[in-house]
XYZ file of N, CA and C in Angstrom:
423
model
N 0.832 -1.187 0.000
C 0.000 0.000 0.000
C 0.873 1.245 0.000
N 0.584 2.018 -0.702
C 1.281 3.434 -0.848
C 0.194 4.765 0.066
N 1.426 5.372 0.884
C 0.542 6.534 1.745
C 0.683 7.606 1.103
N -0.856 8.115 0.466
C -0.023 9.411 -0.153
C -1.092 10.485 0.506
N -1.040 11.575 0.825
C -2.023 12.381 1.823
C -1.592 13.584 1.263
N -0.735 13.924 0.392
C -0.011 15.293 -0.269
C -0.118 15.488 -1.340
N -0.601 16.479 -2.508
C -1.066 16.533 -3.674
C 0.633 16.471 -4.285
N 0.649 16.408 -5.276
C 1.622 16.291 -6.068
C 2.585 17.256 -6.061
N 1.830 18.840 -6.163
C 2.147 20.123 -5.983
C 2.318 20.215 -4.464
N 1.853 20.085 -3.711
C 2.818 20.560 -2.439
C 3.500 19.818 -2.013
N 3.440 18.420 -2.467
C 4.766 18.081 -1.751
C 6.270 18.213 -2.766
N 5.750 18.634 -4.086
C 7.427 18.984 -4.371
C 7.203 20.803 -3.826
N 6.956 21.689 -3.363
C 6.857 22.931 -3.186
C 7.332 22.666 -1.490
N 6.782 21.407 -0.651
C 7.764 21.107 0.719
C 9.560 20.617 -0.175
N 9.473 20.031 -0.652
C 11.129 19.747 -1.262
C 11.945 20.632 -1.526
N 11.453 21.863 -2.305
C 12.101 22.558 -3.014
C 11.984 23.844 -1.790
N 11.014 23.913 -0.336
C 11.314 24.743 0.308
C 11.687 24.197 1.666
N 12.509 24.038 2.675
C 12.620 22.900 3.759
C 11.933 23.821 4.516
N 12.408 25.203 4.811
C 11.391 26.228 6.225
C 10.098 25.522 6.078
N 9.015 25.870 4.647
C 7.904 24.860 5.061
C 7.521 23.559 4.955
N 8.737 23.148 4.659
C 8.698 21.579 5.132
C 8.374 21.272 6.797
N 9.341 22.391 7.199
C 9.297 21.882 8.895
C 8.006 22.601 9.598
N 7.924 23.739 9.225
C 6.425 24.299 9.538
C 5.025 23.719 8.676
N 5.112 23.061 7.855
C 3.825 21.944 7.726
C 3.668 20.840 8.218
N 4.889 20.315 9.140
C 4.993 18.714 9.859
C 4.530 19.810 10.949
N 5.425 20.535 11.409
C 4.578 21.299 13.143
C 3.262 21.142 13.309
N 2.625 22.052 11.885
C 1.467 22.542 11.821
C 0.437 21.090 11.641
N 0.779 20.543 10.812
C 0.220 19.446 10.592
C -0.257 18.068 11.962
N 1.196 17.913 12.845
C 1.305 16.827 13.402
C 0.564 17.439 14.732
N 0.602 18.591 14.829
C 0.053 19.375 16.113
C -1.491 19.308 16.101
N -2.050 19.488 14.567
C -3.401 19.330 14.612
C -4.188 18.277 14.453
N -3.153 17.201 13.907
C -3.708 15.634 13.927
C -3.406 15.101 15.481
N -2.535 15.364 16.204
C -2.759 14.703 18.036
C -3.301 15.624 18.132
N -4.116 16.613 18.228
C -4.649 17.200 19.002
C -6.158 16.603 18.737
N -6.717 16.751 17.064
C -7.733 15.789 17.042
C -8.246 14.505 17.442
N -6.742 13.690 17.563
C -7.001 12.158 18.032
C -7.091 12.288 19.566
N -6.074 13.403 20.148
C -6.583 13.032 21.725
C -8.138 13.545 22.111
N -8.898 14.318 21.040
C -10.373 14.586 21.328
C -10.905 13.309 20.831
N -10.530 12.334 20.665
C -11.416 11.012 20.052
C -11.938 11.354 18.572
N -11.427 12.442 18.116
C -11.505 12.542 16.387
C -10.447 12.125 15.718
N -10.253 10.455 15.566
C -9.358 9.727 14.498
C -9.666 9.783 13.529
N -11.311 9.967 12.741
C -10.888 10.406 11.496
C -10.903 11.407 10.746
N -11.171 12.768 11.837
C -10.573 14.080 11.283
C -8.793 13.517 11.095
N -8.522 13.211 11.830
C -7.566 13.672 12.396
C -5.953 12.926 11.748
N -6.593 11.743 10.907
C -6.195 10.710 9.902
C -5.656 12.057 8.722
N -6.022 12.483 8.008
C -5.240 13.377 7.091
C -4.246 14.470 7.390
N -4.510 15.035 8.851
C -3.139 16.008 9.601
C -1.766 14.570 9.430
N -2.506 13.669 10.145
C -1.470 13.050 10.629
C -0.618 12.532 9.566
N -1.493 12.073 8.361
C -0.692 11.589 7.252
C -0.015 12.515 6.738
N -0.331 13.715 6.544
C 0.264 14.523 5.863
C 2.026 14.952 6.704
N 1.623 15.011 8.129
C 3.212 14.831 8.938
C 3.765 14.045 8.709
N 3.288 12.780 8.241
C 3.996 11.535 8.076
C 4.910 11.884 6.965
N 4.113 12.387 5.693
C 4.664 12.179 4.517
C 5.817 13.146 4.568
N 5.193 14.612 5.219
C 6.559 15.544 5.201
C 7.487 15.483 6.287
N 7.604 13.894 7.293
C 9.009 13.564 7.945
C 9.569 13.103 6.843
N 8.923 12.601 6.127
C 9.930 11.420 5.812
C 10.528 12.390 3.786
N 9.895 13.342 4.101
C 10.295 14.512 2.794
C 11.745 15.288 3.686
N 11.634 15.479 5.149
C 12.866 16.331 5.684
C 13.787 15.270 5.803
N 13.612 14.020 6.122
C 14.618 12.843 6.454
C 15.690 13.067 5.052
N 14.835 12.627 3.948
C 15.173 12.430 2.210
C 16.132 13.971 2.214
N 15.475 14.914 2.626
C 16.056 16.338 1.729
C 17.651 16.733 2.989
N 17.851 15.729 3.749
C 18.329 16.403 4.486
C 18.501 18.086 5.257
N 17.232 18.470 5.910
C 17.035 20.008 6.179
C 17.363 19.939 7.069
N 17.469 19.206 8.432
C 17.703 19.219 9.555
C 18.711 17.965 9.826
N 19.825 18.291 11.297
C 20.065 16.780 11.824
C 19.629 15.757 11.403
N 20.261 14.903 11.345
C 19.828 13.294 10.917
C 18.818 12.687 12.070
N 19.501 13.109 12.869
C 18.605 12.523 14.866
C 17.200 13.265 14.535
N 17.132 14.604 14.567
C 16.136 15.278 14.647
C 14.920 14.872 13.681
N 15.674 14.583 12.173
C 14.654 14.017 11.266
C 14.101 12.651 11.176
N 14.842 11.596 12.234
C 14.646 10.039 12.378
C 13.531 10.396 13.155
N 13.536 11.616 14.662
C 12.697 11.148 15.653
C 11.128 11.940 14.965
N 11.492 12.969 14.288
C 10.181 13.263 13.673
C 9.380 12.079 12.592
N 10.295 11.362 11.777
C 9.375 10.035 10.931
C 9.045 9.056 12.083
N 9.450 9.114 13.258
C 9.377 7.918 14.087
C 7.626 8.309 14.995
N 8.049 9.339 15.302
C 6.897 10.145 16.084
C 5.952 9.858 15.280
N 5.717 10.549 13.946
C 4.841 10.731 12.989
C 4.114 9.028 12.403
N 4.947 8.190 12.870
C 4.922 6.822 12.299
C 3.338 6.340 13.391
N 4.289 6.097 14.394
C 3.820 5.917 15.607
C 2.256 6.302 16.010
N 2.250 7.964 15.911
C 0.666 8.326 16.299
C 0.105 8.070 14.976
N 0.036 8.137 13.683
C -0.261 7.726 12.596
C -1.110 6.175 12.756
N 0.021 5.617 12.753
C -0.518 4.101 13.165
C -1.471 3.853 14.435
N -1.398 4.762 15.500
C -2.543 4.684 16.642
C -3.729 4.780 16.516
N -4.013 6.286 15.579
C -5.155 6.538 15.066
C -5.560 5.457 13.952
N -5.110 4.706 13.311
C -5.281 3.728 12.203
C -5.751 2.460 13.025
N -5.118 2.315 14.320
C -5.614 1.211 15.123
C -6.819 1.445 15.801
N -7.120 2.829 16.319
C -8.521 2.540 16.942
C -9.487 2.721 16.164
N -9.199 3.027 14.304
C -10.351 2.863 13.345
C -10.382 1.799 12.758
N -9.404 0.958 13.549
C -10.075 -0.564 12.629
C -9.189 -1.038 11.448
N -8.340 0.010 11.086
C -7.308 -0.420 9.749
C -6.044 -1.471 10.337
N -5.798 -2.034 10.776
C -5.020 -2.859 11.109
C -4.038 -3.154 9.965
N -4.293 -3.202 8.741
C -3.708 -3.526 7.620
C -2.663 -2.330 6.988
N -3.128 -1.035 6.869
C -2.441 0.035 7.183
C -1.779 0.753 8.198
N -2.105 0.336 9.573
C -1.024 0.571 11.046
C -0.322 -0.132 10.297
N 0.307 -1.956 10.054
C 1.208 -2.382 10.097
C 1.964 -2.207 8.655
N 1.280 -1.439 7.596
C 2.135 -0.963 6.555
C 2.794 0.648 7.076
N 2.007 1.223 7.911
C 2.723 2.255 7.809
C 3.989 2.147 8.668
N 3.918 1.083 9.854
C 4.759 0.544 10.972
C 6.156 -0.054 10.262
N 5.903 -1.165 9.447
C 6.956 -1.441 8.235
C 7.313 -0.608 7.386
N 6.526 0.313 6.842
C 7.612 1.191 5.754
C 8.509 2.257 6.722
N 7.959 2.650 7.757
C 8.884 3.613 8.603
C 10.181 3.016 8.665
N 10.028 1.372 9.254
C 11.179 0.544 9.750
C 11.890 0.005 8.603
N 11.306 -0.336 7.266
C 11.931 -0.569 6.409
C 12.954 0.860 5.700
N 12.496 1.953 5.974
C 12.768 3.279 5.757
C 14.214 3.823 6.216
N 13.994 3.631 7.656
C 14.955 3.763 8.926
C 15.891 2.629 8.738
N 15.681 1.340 8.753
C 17.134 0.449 7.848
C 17.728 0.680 6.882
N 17.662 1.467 6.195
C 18.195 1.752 5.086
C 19.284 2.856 5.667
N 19.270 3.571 6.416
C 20.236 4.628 6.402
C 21.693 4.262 7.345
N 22.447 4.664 6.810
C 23.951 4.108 7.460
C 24.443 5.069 9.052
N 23.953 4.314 9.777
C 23.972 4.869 11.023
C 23.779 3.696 12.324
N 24.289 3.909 13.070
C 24.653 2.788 14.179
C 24.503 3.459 15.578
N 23.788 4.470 15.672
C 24.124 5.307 17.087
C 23.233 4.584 18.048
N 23.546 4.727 19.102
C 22.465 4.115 20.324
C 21.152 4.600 19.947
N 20.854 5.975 19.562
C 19.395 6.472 19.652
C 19.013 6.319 18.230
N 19.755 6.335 17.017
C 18.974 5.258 16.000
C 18.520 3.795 16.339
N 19.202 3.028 17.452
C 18.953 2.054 17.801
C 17.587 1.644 18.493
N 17.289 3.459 19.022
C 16.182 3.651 20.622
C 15.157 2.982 18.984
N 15.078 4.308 18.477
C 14.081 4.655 17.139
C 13.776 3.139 16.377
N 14.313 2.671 16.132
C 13.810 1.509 15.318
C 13.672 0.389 16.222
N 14.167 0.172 17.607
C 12.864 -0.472 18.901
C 11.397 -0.036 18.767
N 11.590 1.032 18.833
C 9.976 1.872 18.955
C 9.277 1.515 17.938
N 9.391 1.318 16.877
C 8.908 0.700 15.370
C 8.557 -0.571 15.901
N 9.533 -1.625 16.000
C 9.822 -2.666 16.231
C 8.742 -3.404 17.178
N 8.624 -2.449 18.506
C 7.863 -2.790 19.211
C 6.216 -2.206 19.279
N 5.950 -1.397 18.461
C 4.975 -1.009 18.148
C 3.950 -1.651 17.171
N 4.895 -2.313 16.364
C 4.440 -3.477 15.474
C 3.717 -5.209 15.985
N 4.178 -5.076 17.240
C 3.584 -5.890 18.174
C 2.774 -5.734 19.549
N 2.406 -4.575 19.621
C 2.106 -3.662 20.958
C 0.198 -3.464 20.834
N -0.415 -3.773 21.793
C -1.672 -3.165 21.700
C -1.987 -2.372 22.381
N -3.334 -1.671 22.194
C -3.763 0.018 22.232
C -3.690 0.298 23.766
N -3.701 -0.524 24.898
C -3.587 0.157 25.827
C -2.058 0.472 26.450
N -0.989 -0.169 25.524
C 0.577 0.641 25.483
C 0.293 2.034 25.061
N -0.030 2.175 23.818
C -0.006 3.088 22.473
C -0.875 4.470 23.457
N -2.203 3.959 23.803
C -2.748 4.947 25.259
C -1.427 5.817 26.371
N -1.379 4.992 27.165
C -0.305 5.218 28.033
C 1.016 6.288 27.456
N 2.055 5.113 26.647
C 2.750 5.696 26.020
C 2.963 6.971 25.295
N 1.799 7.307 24.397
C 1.766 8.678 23.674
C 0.707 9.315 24.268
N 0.105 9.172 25.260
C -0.442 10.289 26.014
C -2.239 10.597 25.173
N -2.190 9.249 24.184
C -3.964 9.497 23.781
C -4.719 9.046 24.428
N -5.160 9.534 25.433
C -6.381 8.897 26.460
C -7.374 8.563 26.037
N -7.800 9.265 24.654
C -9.119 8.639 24.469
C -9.215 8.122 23.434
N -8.238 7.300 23.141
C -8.400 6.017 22.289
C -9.011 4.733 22.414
């Protein structure tokens, strides 16, 4: 399955600009948890995808730290897939859970906290909703 939540036109207009690359993941990822912790997962399903897509546009373009851009696709992975779990998609949590982790293997890096980051994948891929509760702070999932 392919995640695409970004028209064609803005996401090369995030590529070709990184400032709003990083201010549309803010803007974006801020208003998708904020919807899911009101129990609106499926408002709240297109903020979140759309952070998803533009971590993993700052990871690619290199705009920021390497650390900084792993923990934003990781974050973005993570509540993405939460909201996908308490609507029932099970089939898309664990594609979006694998392409993050298949994503994050690919890059040549060995540090302890690339190590934290692809646990968190790892174990999220096997984890049910009352971790995912706790853990990221959505109570009303």
């Amino acid at each position: 399955m392919k995640h695409q939540f970004l028209c064609p036109n803005h996401r090369q207009e995030l590529i070709n600009k990184p400032t709003r690359a990083l201010c549309s993941w803010a803007n974006t990822n801020e208003t998708g948890v904020t919807l899911a912790s009101l129990g609106q997962h499926y408002d709240a399903l297109p903020h979140l995808g759309c952070a998803f897509e533009v971590a993993e546009i700052i990871l690619t373009g290199n705009f920021v730290e390497q650390e900084k851009a792993i923990t934003l696709l990781t974050k973005s992975a993570l509540i993405l897939a939460a909201s996908l779990e308490v609507l029932g998609y099970q089939e898309q949590r664990l594609s979006v859970l694998q392409l993050t982790l298949n994503r994050l293997n690919k890059l040549p890096n060995s540090s302890v906290f690339f190590s934290d980051q692809l646990n968190s994948l790892k174990l999220a891929l096997n984890i049910k909703k009352p971790y995912i509760r706790r853990h990221y702070g959505l109570h009303s999932l």
